[in-house]
Short mmCIF file of C-alpha atoms in Angstrom, two decimals:
data_model
loop_
_atom_site.label_atom_id
_atom_site.label_comp_id
_atom_site.label_asym_id
_atom_site.label_seq_id
_atom_site.Cartn_x
_atom_site.Cartn_y
_atom_site.Cartn_z
CA MET A 637 224.41 -68.74 -22.44
CA THR A 638 223.92 -64.98 -22.49
CA PHE A 639 224.46 -62.66 -19.46
CA MET A 640 220.90 -62.22 -19.35
CA GLN A 641 220.10 -65.87 -19.35
CA LYS A 642 222.57 -66.30 -16.61
CA ILE A 643 220.87 -63.95 -14.45
CA ARG A 644 217.30 -65.43 -15.30
CA TYR A 645 218.79 -68.91 -14.50
CA PHE A 646 220.54 -67.69 -11.12
CA SER A 647 217.38 -65.86 -10.17
CA VAL A 648 215.52 -68.99 -10.46
CA VAL A 649 217.63 -70.96 -8.72
CA LEU A 650 217.98 -68.44 -5.92
CA LEU A 651 214.13 -68.22 -5.52
CA TYR A 652 213.78 -71.62 -5.35
CA LEU A 653 216.64 -72.04 -2.80
CA CYS A 654 214.69 -69.57 -0.81
CA ALA A 655 211.32 -71.18 -0.76
CA ASN A 656 212.92 -74.26 0.43
CA VAL A 657 214.63 -72.60 3.20
CA LEU A 658 211.57 -70.86 3.99
CA LEU A 659 209.37 -74.16 3.58
CA VAL A 660 212.07 -75.89 6.10
CA TYR A 661 212.13 -72.82 8.39
CA ASN A 662 208.19 -73.28 8.65
CA LEU A 663 208.51 -76.99 9.14
CA TRP A 664 211.03 -76.46 11.89
CA ASN A 665 208.92 -74.08 13.55
CA LEU A 666 206.18 -76.10 13.39
CA VAL A 667 207.84 -79.31 15.11
CA VAL A 668 209.75 -77.35 17.58
CA ASN A 669 207.81 -73.98 18.50
CA LYS A 670 204.47 -74.93 17.83
CA ARG A 671 204.60 -78.50 18.38
CA ASP A 672 202.44 -78.60 21.70
CA PHE A 673 200.11 -75.90 20.28
CA LEU A 674 199.42 -78.04 17.36
CA LEU A 675 198.82 -81.41 19.53
CA GLU A 676 196.63 -79.62 21.43
CA GLN A 677 194.62 -78.42 18.46
CA SER A 678 194.78 -81.96 17.23
CA LYS A 679 193.37 -83.34 20.39
CA LEU A 680 190.58 -80.76 20.46
CA ARG A 681 189.38 -81.72 17.09
CA VAL A 682 189.64 -85.85 17.50
CA GLU A 683 189.60 -86.46 21.50
CA ARG A 684 186.65 -85.90 23.87
CA LYS A 685 186.68 -86.51 27.81
CA ARG A 686 183.15 -88.43 28.08
CA VAL A 687 181.61 -88.35 31.50
CA ILE A 688 180.55 -92.10 32.74
CA SER A 689 177.53 -90.93 34.77
CA VAL A 690 176.61 -93.13 37.84
CA LYS A 691 173.44 -93.84 38.56
CA ARG A 692 172.03 -92.06 41.84
CA LYS A 693 171.05 -94.26 44.66
CA LYS A 694 167.59 -94.70 46.08
CA ILE A 695 166.10 -93.29 49.08
CA LEU A 696 164.31 -95.52 51.08
CA ASP A 697 162.01 -95.54 54.10
CA ARG A 698 162.60 -97.57 57.12
CA ASN A 699 161.03 -100.90 55.91
CA GLY A 700 162.50 -100.95 52.39
CA GLU A 701 159.83 -98.74 50.68
CA VAL A 702 161.49 -96.79 47.58
CA LEU A 703 160.80 -92.82 48.33
CA ALA A 704 163.10 -91.78 45.49
CA MET A 705 164.49 -93.77 42.68
CA SER A 706 166.25 -93.25 39.15
CA LEU A 707 164.92 -94.18 35.86
CA PRO A 708 167.00 -94.42 32.46
CA LYS A 709 166.02 -91.81 29.93
CA THR A 710 167.25 -91.11 26.37
CA SER A 711 168.88 -87.43 25.65
CA PHE A 712 169.83 -86.59 22.40
CA TRP A 713 172.89 -84.31 21.38
CA VAL A 714 174.12 -83.05 18.16
CA ARG A 715 177.23 -81.12 17.18
CA PRO A 716 175.53 -77.97 16.13
CA GLU A 717 177.91 -77.20 13.18
CA ARG A 718 177.60 -80.34 11.60
CA LEU A 719 173.86 -80.30 11.67
CA LEU A 720 173.87 -76.86 10.19
CA ASN A 721 175.75 -78.10 6.93
CA ASP A 722 172.84 -80.81 6.59
CA PRO A 723 169.81 -78.55 6.10
CA SER A 724 167.79 -81.67 4.81
CA GLN A 725 168.61 -83.47 8.39
CA LYS A 726 168.18 -79.85 10.26
CA ASP A 727 164.59 -79.64 9.18
CA ARG A 728 163.67 -82.98 9.87
CA LEU A 729 164.73 -82.98 13.37
CA ALA A 730 163.18 -79.77 13.94
CA VAL A 731 159.85 -81.05 12.78
CA ILE A 732 160.15 -84.26 15.06
CA LEU A 733 160.82 -81.92 17.99
CA GLY A 734 157.83 -79.66 17.34
CA LYS A 735 159.97 -76.64 16.56
CA SER A 736 160.11 -74.37 14.05
CA SER A 737 162.95 -74.71 11.41
CA LYS A 738 163.58 -70.93 12.02
CA HIS A 739 163.98 -71.14 15.80
CA PHE A 740 165.88 -74.44 15.47
CA THR A 741 168.04 -72.97 13.22
CA SER A 742 168.75 -69.85 15.16
CA LEU A 743 169.09 -71.99 18.34
CA LEU A 744 172.13 -73.66 16.60
CA GLU A 745 173.52 -70.60 15.07
CA LYS A 746 174.15 -69.50 18.44
CA ASN A 747 175.86 -72.60 20.04
CA ARG A 748 177.92 -73.35 16.47
CA LYS A 749 181.34 -73.61 17.84
CA ARG A 750 180.26 -75.94 20.44
CA HIS A 751 181.30 -79.60 19.95
CA PHE A 752 178.33 -81.00 22.35
CA MET A 753 174.54 -79.40 22.47
CA TYR A 754 171.71 -81.30 23.74
CA VAL A 755 168.80 -81.07 21.46
CA LEU A 756 166.45 -83.23 23.87
CA ARG A 757 166.80 -84.13 27.38
CA TYR A 758 165.12 -87.18 29.32
CA ALA A 759 163.04 -88.33 25.93
CA ASP A 760 159.99 -90.19 26.92
CA GLN A 761 160.00 -93.87 25.22
CA PRO A 762 157.60 -93.26 22.24
CA MET A 763 159.52 -89.70 21.00
CA ALA A 764 163.13 -91.39 21.68
CA GLN A 765 162.02 -94.49 19.58
CA LYS A 766 160.64 -91.75 16.76
CA ILE A 767 163.99 -90.18 16.90
CA THR A 768 165.98 -93.65 16.62
CA ASP A 769 163.93 -95.12 13.79
CA ALA A 770 164.45 -91.50 11.63
CA TYR A 771 168.10 -92.56 11.36
CA PHE A 772 169.99 -89.21 12.17
CA GLN A 773 173.66 -89.33 11.22
CA ASP A 774 174.69 -86.45 13.37
CA VAL A 775 172.22 -86.88 16.30
CA VAL A 776 173.82 -89.01 19.27
CA PRO A 777 171.79 -90.56 21.82
CA LEU A 778 172.62 -90.76 25.81
CA VAL A 779 171.37 -92.57 27.99
CA GLU A 780 170.79 -90.46 31.26
CA TYR A 781 168.99 -91.15 34.58
CA THR A 782 166.01 -89.18 35.96
CA ARG A 783 164.49 -89.14 39.47
CA MET A 784 161.35 -90.30 40.10
CA TYR A 785 159.47 -89.88 43.59
CA PRO A 786 156.41 -92.56 44.57
CA GLY A 787 155.30 -90.39 47.16
CA GLU A 788 154.75 -87.60 45.39
CA LYS A 789 152.99 -84.59 47.60
CA SER A 790 152.97 -86.40 50.86
CA LEU A 791 156.94 -86.74 50.88
CA ALA A 792 157.78 -83.52 48.62
CA GLN A 793 159.25 -81.28 51.28
CA LEU A 794 161.01 -84.07 53.10
CA ILE A 795 162.72 -85.90 50.48
CA GLY A 796 163.30 -82.87 48.14
CA PHE A 797 164.25 -83.08 44.10
CA THR A 798 167.22 -82.94 41.72
CA ASP A 799 167.93 -80.62 39.14
CA VAL A 800 168.05 -81.26 35.47
CA ASP A 801 171.88 -82.64 35.73
CA GLY A 802 170.79 -85.11 38.83
CA ARG A 803 171.96 -82.70 41.77
CA GLY A 804 170.04 -82.48 44.96
CA GLN A 805 168.33 -79.17 45.31
CA GLU A 806 166.12 -79.72 48.40
CA GLY A 807 165.31 -81.77 51.14
CA VAL A 808 167.47 -85.20 51.89
CA GLU A 809 168.50 -85.22 47.97
CA LEU A 810 170.41 -81.97 49.05
CA ALA A 811 171.69 -83.24 52.48
CA MET A 812 172.87 -86.80 50.99
CA ASN A 813 173.89 -85.39 47.39
CA ASP A 814 177.43 -86.81 47.74
CA LYS A 815 176.52 -90.07 49.19
CA LEU A 816 173.86 -90.73 46.99
CA VAL A 817 175.75 -89.94 43.56
CA GLY A 818 179.29 -91.69 44.36
CA LYS A 819 181.83 -90.56 42.01
CA ASN A 820 181.29 -90.09 38.14
CA GLY A 821 183.91 -92.10 35.97
CA TYR A 822 185.44 -91.03 32.76
CA GLN A 823 186.46 -91.98 29.10
CA ARG A 824 189.39 -90.20 26.93
CA VAL A 825 188.33 -91.15 23.52
CA VAL A 826 189.31 -90.65 19.96
CA ILE A 827 185.99 -89.72 17.60
CA ASP A 828 185.46 -89.77 13.95
CA ARG A 829 183.98 -87.06 11.75
CA TYR A 830 180.36 -88.23 12.95
CA GLY A 831 181.35 -87.79 16.87
CA HIS A 832 181.48 -91.60 17.43
CA ALA A 833 184.21 -93.33 19.63
CA VAL A 834 186.40 -95.24 17.61
CA GLU A 835 189.53 -95.53 20.34
CA THR A 836 189.36 -95.35 24.07
CA LEU A 837 192.68 -93.57 25.16
CA SER A 838 192.37 -94.03 28.79
CA ALA A 839 189.51 -94.29 31.52
CA SER A 840 188.80 -93.92 35.12
CA GLU A 841 186.09 -96.19 36.78
CA GLU A 842 183.35 -94.64 38.43
CA LYS A 843 182.36 -95.36 42.32
CA MET A 844 178.77 -96.03 43.24
CA GLY A 845 177.02 -94.05 45.93
CA HIS A 846 174.96 -95.79 48.31
CA ASP A 847 171.26 -95.91 49.50
CA ILE A 848 170.03 -93.64 51.82
CA ILE A 849 167.29 -95.32 54.56
CA LEU A 850 165.43 -92.92 56.56
CA THR A 851 163.57 -93.56 60.11
CA ILE A 852 160.39 -92.45 57.99
CA ASP A 853 157.50 -94.78 57.55
CA LYS A 854 155.93 -94.23 53.94
CA ASP A 855 152.46 -95.16 54.91
CA LEU A 856 152.56 -93.11 58.04
CA GLN A 857 153.54 -90.06 56.28
CA HIS A 858 151.02 -90.27 53.78
CA HIS A 859 148.17 -90.75 56.42
CA VAL A 860 149.97 -87.65 58.40
CA PHE A 861 149.94 -85.54 55.00
CA ALA A 862 146.13 -86.72 54.39
CA ALA A 863 145.30 -85.95 58.16
CA LEU A 864 147.20 -82.62 57.87
CA LYS A 865 145.51 -81.29 54.42
CA GLN A 866 141.91 -82.13 56.22
CA GLY A 867 142.87 -79.85 59.20
CA VAL A 868 144.31 -76.98 57.06
CA LEU A 869 141.13 -76.87 54.38
CA GLN A 870 138.41 -77.30 57.33
CA SER A 871 139.76 -74.80 59.28
CA LYS A 872 140.35 -72.43 56.28
CA ALA A 873 144.26 -72.16 57.35
CA ARG A 874 147.00 -70.92 55.41
CA SER A 875 149.19 -73.86 55.96
CA GLY A 876 149.95 -76.50 58.55
CA MET A 877 152.79 -78.84 59.34
CA ALA A 878 153.04 -82.03 61.81
CA ILE A 879 156.11 -84.38 62.87
CA VAL A 880 155.68 -87.82 64.60
CA VAL A 881 158.43 -89.44 66.76
CA ASP A 882 158.99 -92.73 68.25
CA VAL A 883 159.43 -92.09 71.74
CA ALA A 884 161.68 -95.19 72.55
CA SER A 885 164.08 -94.12 69.51
CA ASN A 886 163.62 -90.53 68.72
CA GLU A 887 163.36 -91.40 65.30
CA VAL A 888 161.28 -89.18 62.96
CA LEU A 889 158.59 -91.21 61.70
CA ALA A 890 157.03 -88.62 59.89
CA ALA A 891 157.38 -84.88 58.88
CA ALA A 892 154.70 -83.32 56.56
CA ASN A 893 153.44 -80.09 55.50
CA TYR A 894 150.29 -78.81 53.54
CA PRO A 895 150.15 -77.31 50.82
CA SER A 896 152.82 -79.38 49.05
CA PHE A 897 154.30 -79.66 45.77
CA ASN A 898 154.39 -82.81 43.06
CA PRO A 899 158.46 -83.12 42.95
CA ASN A 900 157.69 -85.11 39.61
CA ASP A 901 156.82 -82.38 38.01
CA SER A 902 159.13 -79.50 37.75
CA SER A 903 156.63 -76.90 36.40
CA ASP A 904 155.00 -77.28 40.01
CA ARG A 905 158.28 -76.61 42.28
CA HIS A 906 157.25 -72.83 42.50
CA SER A 907 156.55 -72.64 46.60
CA TYR A 908 156.05 -74.42 49.64
CA LEU A 909 159.66 -76.29 48.85
CA LYS A 910 160.85 -76.32 52.30
CA ASN A 911 159.93 -78.82 54.97
CA ARG A 912 159.15 -76.14 57.79
CA VAL A 913 158.88 -78.77 60.59
CA PHE A 914 162.77 -78.47 60.31
CA THR A 915 163.03 -74.94 58.62
CA ASP A 916 160.69 -72.48 60.59
CA ILE A 917 160.90 -71.36 64.11
CA GLN A 918 157.75 -69.74 65.46
CA GLU A 919 156.47 -69.20 69.13
CA PRO A 920 155.09 -72.42 70.66
CA GLY A 921 152.48 -70.62 72.80
CA SER A 922 150.88 -72.50 75.50
CA THR A 923 152.09 -75.77 73.95
CA PHE A 924 155.46 -74.44 75.95
CA LYS A 925 153.80 -74.60 79.51
CA PRO A 926 154.56 -78.24 80.05
CA ILE A 927 158.14 -77.39 79.74
CA ALA A 928 158.23 -74.28 82.03
CA MET A 929 156.16 -76.55 84.41
CA GLY A 930 158.70 -78.69 84.66
CA PHE A 931 161.31 -75.88 85.51
CA ILE A 932 159.15 -74.55 88.01
CA LEU A 933 158.69 -77.93 89.77
CA ASP A 934 162.55 -78.62 89.86
CA HIS A 935 163.58 -75.19 90.78
CA SER A 936 161.21 -73.68 93.27
CA ARG A 937 158.75 -74.79 96.37
CA VAL A 938 155.88 -74.86 94.16
CA GLY A 939 153.65 -78.07 94.86
CA LEU A 940 150.94 -79.76 93.12
CA LYS A 941 148.17 -78.93 95.45
CA ASP A 942 149.21 -75.07 96.00
CA MET A 943 146.29 -72.54 94.87
CA TRP A 944 146.60 -69.65 92.76
CA ASP A 945 143.79 -66.96 92.45
CA THR A 946 143.82 -66.08 88.60
CA ALA A 947 140.60 -63.88 89.10
CA PRO A 948 139.30 -61.98 87.76
CA GLY A 949 140.99 -63.27 84.62
CA ILE A 950 143.12 -60.15 83.96
CA ILE A 951 146.12 -58.88 85.74
CA HIS A 952 148.44 -55.84 84.98
CA VAL A 953 152.32 -55.74 85.08
CA ASN A 954 154.75 -53.39 84.39
CA GLY A 955 152.14 -51.62 82.49
CA ASN A 956 151.40 -54.61 80.34
CA GLN A 957 148.17 -57.01 80.62
CA ILE A 958 148.38 -60.87 81.12
CA GLU A 959 144.64 -62.18 80.40
CA ASP A 960 143.05 -65.54 80.66
CA VAL A 961 140.47 -66.82 78.11
CA HIS A 962 138.08 -66.97 81.00
CA ASN A 963 138.04 -66.12 84.92
CA TYR A 964 139.09 -69.25 86.25
CA GLY A 965 139.01 -68.02 90.01
CA VAL A 966 141.30 -70.15 92.51
CA LEU A 967 143.35 -73.00 90.63
CA SER A 968 145.33 -75.82 91.84
CA THR A 969 149.01 -76.02 90.08
CA GLU A 970 147.49 -78.96 88.09
CA GLU A 971 144.32 -77.19 87.41
CA VAL A 972 146.52 -74.05 86.01
CA MET A 973 148.07 -76.51 83.41
CA VAL A 974 144.50 -78.11 82.80
CA LYS A 975 142.85 -74.99 82.11
CA SER A 976 145.92 -73.42 80.49
CA SER A 977 145.74 -70.37 82.69
CA ASN A 978 148.52 -67.47 81.70
CA ILE A 979 148.15 -65.77 84.87
CA GLY A 980 148.54 -69.21 86.94
CA MET A 981 151.56 -69.61 85.26
CA ALA A 982 153.04 -66.17 85.81
CA LYS A 983 152.41 -66.22 89.49
CA MET A 984 154.43 -69.46 89.62
CA ILE A 985 157.41 -68.58 87.30
CA TRP A 986 157.94 -65.55 89.65
CA GLN A 987 158.27 -68.30 92.70
CA THR A 988 161.30 -69.58 91.26
CA LYS A 989 165.00 -69.17 92.46
CA ASN A 990 166.98 -69.88 89.29
CA ASP A 991 167.11 -68.22 86.15
CA PHE A 992 164.39 -69.54 83.66
CA GLN A 993 166.08 -67.47 80.77
CA VAL A 994 169.72 -69.28 81.03
CA TRP A 995 168.11 -72.80 81.75
CA ILE A 996 166.23 -72.34 78.23
CA ASP A 997 169.37 -71.59 76.48
CA LYS A 998 171.94 -73.70 78.28
CA LYS A 999 169.76 -76.59 79.53
CA LEU A 1000 167.26 -76.95 76.14
CA GLY A 1001 169.99 -75.50 74.24
CA VAL A 1002 166.99 -73.53 72.08
CA LYS A 1003 169.21 -71.38 70.25
CA GLN A 1004 171.02 -74.53 68.69
CA LYS A 1005 170.11 -76.28 65.79
CA VAL A 1006 168.38 -79.72 66.40
CA GLY A 1007 170.91 -81.27 64.32
CA LEU A 1008 169.32 -83.54 62.13
CA GLY A 1009 171.38 -82.75 58.98
CA PHE A 1010 168.25 -81.24 57.10
CA PRO A 1011 169.10 -78.34 54.74
CA GLY A 1012 167.73 -74.97 56.26
CA GLU A 1013 167.18 -76.29 59.63
CA SER A 1014 167.09 -73.27 61.91
CA ALA A 1015 168.25 -72.86 65.44
CA GLY A 1016 165.92 -71.18 67.99
CA GLN A 1017 165.82 -67.69 69.04
CA LEU A 1018 165.15 -66.36 72.76
CA SER A 1019 164.45 -62.86 73.90
CA VAL A 1020 166.62 -61.08 76.72
CA VAL A 1021 164.58 -60.62 79.91
CA ARG A 1022 166.25 -58.05 82.10
CA GLU A 1023 166.24 -58.25 85.96
CA GLY A 1024 162.92 -57.30 87.31
CA ASP A 1025 161.05 -57.39 84.26
CA LEU A 1026 158.19 -59.55 85.44
CA PHE A 1027 156.12 -59.00 82.31
CA SER A 1028 158.60 -60.41 80.18
CA LEU A 1029 159.35 -63.45 82.61
CA ALA A 1030 155.81 -64.38 82.93
CA THR A 1031 155.22 -64.06 78.60
CA LEU A 1032 157.99 -66.55 78.65
CA SER A 1033 156.30 -68.98 80.95
CA PHE A 1034 153.35 -69.28 78.30
CA GLY A 1035 155.52 -69.78 74.80
CA TYR A 1036 156.10 -65.74 74.45
CA GLY A 1037 159.60 -64.29 73.56
CA VAL A 1038 161.22 -67.85 72.75
CA SER A 1039 161.05 -69.45 69.14
CA PHE A 1040 162.22 -72.39 67.85
CA SER A 1041 161.27 -75.49 65.48
CA THR A 1042 158.25 -77.85 65.57
CA ALA A 1043 160.93 -80.47 65.46
CA ARG A 1044 162.38 -78.93 68.46
CA LEU A 1045 159.15 -79.09 70.50
CA ALA A 1046 158.78 -82.41 69.56
CA GLN A 1047 161.84 -83.53 70.89
CA TYR A 1048 161.05 -81.75 74.26
CA TYR A 1049 157.91 -83.68 74.63
CA VAL A 1050 159.77 -87.05 73.88
CA ALA A 1051 161.79 -86.01 76.64
CA ILE A 1052 158.83 -85.85 79.13
CA ALA A 1053 157.34 -88.80 77.62
CA ASN A 1054 160.80 -90.36 78.68
CA GLY A 1055 161.37 -89.26 82.38
CA GLY A 1056 163.16 -85.75 81.40
CA LEU A 1057 165.68 -87.10 79.47
CA LEU A 1058 166.50 -85.04 76.22
CA LYS A 1059 167.93 -86.78 73.15
CA PRO A 1060 169.01 -85.96 69.74
CA LEU A 1061 166.05 -86.69 67.15
CA THR A 1062 167.36 -88.84 64.36
CA LEU A 1063 166.06 -88.82 60.66
CA TYR A 1064 168.54 -91.12 59.24
CA ARG A 1065 169.07 -94.93 60.29
CA ALA A 1066 171.99 -95.06 62.70
CA LYS A 1067 172.89 -95.71 66.11
CA SER A 1068 172.28 -92.71 68.29
CA SER A 1069 175.07 -91.18 70.56
CA LYS A 1070 175.02 -90.84 74.46
CA ASP A 1071 177.27 -87.97 74.30
CA ARG A 1072 174.24 -85.47 73.90
CA TRP A 1073 171.76 -86.73 76.34
CA VAL A 1074 170.85 -84.28 79.19
CA GLN A 1075 168.39 -84.82 81.75
CA ILE A 1076 166.27 -81.66 81.78
CA PHE A 1077 163.76 -82.80 84.41
CA THR A 1078 163.68 -85.06 87.20
CA PRO A 1079 161.69 -88.21 86.51
CA GLU A 1080 159.18 -87.37 89.35
CA THR A 1081 158.78 -84.22 87.70
CA ALA A 1082 158.28 -85.70 84.20
CA GLN A 1083 155.76 -88.11 85.87
CA ALA A 1084 153.98 -85.53 87.30
CA ILE A 1085 153.84 -82.98 83.93
CA LYS A 1086 152.37 -86.25 82.24
CA LYS A 1087 149.50 -86.40 84.56
CA MET A 1088 148.71 -82.93 84.25
CA MET A 1089 148.78 -83.13 80.60
CA HIS A 1090 146.54 -86.08 80.54
CA ARG A 1091 144.16 -83.96 82.62
CA SER A 1092 144.43 -81.30 79.84
CA VAL A 1093 142.83 -83.62 77.05
CA SER A 1094 139.89 -84.48 79.60
CA ILE A 1095 136.57 -83.12 79.30
CA ARG A 1096 137.48 -80.12 81.79
CA GLY A 1097 140.68 -79.72 79.59
CA THR A 1098 141.09 -77.58 76.48
CA GLY A 1099 142.22 -80.56 74.40
CA SER A 1100 139.56 -83.18 74.64
CA LEU A 1101 139.20 -83.32 70.45
CA SER A 1102 142.71 -84.93 70.72
CA THR A 1103 141.07 -88.45 72.18
CA LYS A 1104 138.43 -88.89 69.43
CA TRP A 1105 140.60 -91.81 68.42
CA GLY A 1106 139.74 -93.74 71.37
CA GLY A 1107 143.19 -93.95 73.02
CA ALA A 1108 144.78 -92.28 76.11
CA VAL A 1109 146.48 -89.05 75.65
CA ALA A 1110 148.82 -86.63 77.25
CA GLY A 1111 148.72 -83.49 75.69
CA LYS A 1112 148.74 -79.61 75.56
CA THR A 1113 147.04 -77.06 73.45
CA GLY A 1114 148.56 -73.86 72.07
CA THR A 1115 147.37 -70.67 70.36
CA ALA A 1116 149.44 -68.24 69.65
CA TYR A 1117 149.31 -64.53 68.06
CA MET A 1118 151.16 -64.40 64.81
CA HIS A 1119 154.25 -62.24 64.86
CA ILE A 1120 154.64 -60.24 61.65
CA PRO A 1121 158.26 -59.14 60.86
CA GLY A 1122 158.45 -55.31 61.31
CA LYS A 1123 154.94 -54.95 62.35
CA GLY A 1124 154.61 -56.93 65.82
CA TYR A 1125 151.67 -59.34 66.63
CA ASP A 1126 148.52 -59.39 64.66
CA LYS A 1127 145.67 -60.20 66.90
CA ASN A 1128 143.79 -61.51 64.73
CA ARG A 1129 146.07 -64.00 63.33
CA TYR A 1130 146.87 -67.25 65.13
CA MET A 1131 149.48 -70.33 65.00
CA ALA A 1132 147.28 -73.03 66.54
CA SER A 1133 148.67 -76.17 67.90
CA PHE A 1134 148.66 -79.24 69.78
CA ALA A 1135 151.48 -81.56 71.13
CA GLY A 1136 151.12 -84.71 72.91
CA PHE A 1137 151.99 -88.70 73.30
CA SER A 1138 150.29 -91.87 73.59
CA PRO A 1139 150.11 -94.31 75.86
CA VAL A 1140 150.24 -92.18 78.87
CA ASP A 1141 151.74 -94.89 81.02
CA LYS A 1142 154.00 -96.39 78.47
CA PRO A 1143 154.20 -93.58 75.52
CA LYS A 1144 155.13 -94.66 71.91
CA TYR A 1145 154.49 -91.65 69.50
CA VAL A 1146 155.15 -87.98 70.40
CA VAL A 1147 152.62 -86.01 67.82
CA VAL A 1148 152.80 -82.23 66.92
CA VAL A 1149 150.73 -80.40 65.00
CA VAL A 1150 150.78 -76.56 64.07
CA ILE A 1151 147.90 -74.90 62.09
CA GLU A 1152 148.93 -71.73 60.67
CA ASP A 1153 146.43 -68.44 60.23
CA PRO A 1154 143.27 -70.49 60.75
CA ASP A 1155 139.94 -68.68 60.63
CA LYS A 1156 139.59 -66.52 63.30
CA LYS A 1157 136.33 -67.67 63.95
CA ARG A 1158 137.33 -70.85 65.01
CA HIS A 1159 141.29 -70.58 65.88
CA PHE A 1160 142.14 -72.24 69.14
CA GLY A 1161 144.75 -75.07 68.96
CA GLY A 1162 142.13 -77.46 70.89
CA GLN A 1163 139.40 -76.55 68.06
CA VAL A 1164 142.00 -76.95 64.93
CA ALA A 1165 145.13 -78.77 66.10
CA ALA A 1166 143.99 -81.53 68.39
CA PRO A 1167 141.28 -82.99 65.74
CA VAL A 1168 144.53 -83.51 63.52
CA PHE A 1169 146.64 -85.01 66.11
CA SER A 1170 143.74 -87.60 66.75
CA ASN A 1171 143.81 -88.65 63.22
CA ILE A 1172 147.60 -89.12 63.08
CA MET A 1173 147.73 -90.94 66.26
CA PHE A 1174 144.95 -93.42 65.33
CA ASN A 1175 146.85 -93.94 61.89
CA ALA A 1176 150.11 -94.65 64.06
CA MET A 1177 148.69 -96.78 66.39
CA TYR A 1178 146.31 -98.87 64.30
CA LEU A 1179 146.65 -98.55 60.63
CA THR A 1180 150.47 -98.12 59.62
CA LYS A 1181 151.64 -101.52 58.47
CA GLY A 1182 155.18 -101.06 59.29
CA LEU A 1183 154.40 -99.79 62.91
CA GLN A 1184 153.28 -102.80 65.16
CA ASN A 1185 151.22 -101.52 68.25
CA SER A 1186 148.89 -102.37 71.17
CA VAL A 1187 147.27 -99.62 73.07
CA GLY A 1188 148.04 -99.74 76.60
#
């Protein structure tokens, strides 16, 4: 072997040895240094963590009627890259989905690197069957649940709705989301090239949620919504709200709003989403007078037969004016309530010994939330009345300078019906605690207020239209100027209301109705809210199957 041949031979051997050393080094590097990285990459390609979604539980009314339930629907997903690699399959799917091939391809391209992409959520049965019958190799079906609301618009703001992934967004659906859903389970699986699971590596079981039972009566809620709708349309108002409460249990039986929306139609969820019975606060106007009268009788020497000169229907205080609708002349304490005299209330509140403002704050708890556990529930507000400011003190007695929700007003009226005992309202079926019970009036004062309120709905009073249904009512009308943020009171726009209970001797239900911004030609609470009250009370007493009543 010549010298040159030897050089060529050893060069080849050397190159072979170097290649083997390099190969061994790379293998060692992959096995030792990059082992964790490679295993992770392998898992990303063949392992998937799949969610086992639990079925969202039902929301039921007090009688077991379904207010919200979940229905199974089929969704379809793909791995975009696989579909892009099969143009024929891609184009056939686009046709079935009603998409242009260009648009569908663009959508897939944007998500090419994703391992999971929905092409259709919650397909109806015909569409799901059409896709299934087409036998797409890379289109995977997935059973999911969509929410259905049998009560539709009448219960929309109360029950709320869920988003496309089944999470509560408003109302009870939001408040009780965790209890309704429970906890999802998971599976870690190995998939084949088509995305199908071929082996389960590990799994955790799902935990079911539980049904939520409300104090609401579905039938009564429907009647309240219908009565409210009729009242708003007849009065040419902007909106309205109403609440019904059981006096014995303090349970909310209905809480409706109009206008509303259809929770089964996601395109209709653009406005009126909140249940304003709980979320909005407003000045109550004259519906606050029974509460103020209770304070006056318990904290002054004012008697029921005392006389008050309200002539000539207008008085001036601290450069401001207090006026009545008419010149009522001389009125007794009871007649001040019957005629709803602002001047009479002003003169009585000036006779009180204790601080009316402190009593409203501490005893009534007006600046606290009602505590129903409803999303967006608002605390009330109370203006500061400085010492010697007789005008502000007077306006406080007839419902200006204090704001709270319609639910809070209903709670105060339940207290009057219950002998002056203020208890928490409840929306969910559970035992009520006695820890928060407060005696705001003496039983004797509560009884006196009942009688005044009963006279207020007589022919001589302002709320006579509340008795059209035929039963005995104790109630009070309210008509307040609308307060426009940043502008003050608009004396051409009103909040008309009526609050009361029936029967008078043994009250069963409290009903509060608020009509926002009615036609100014007919805007008083006794004209537009009292008839709605009458309609609702009639339905509660006679027509609601879940509530068994007799008028006493």
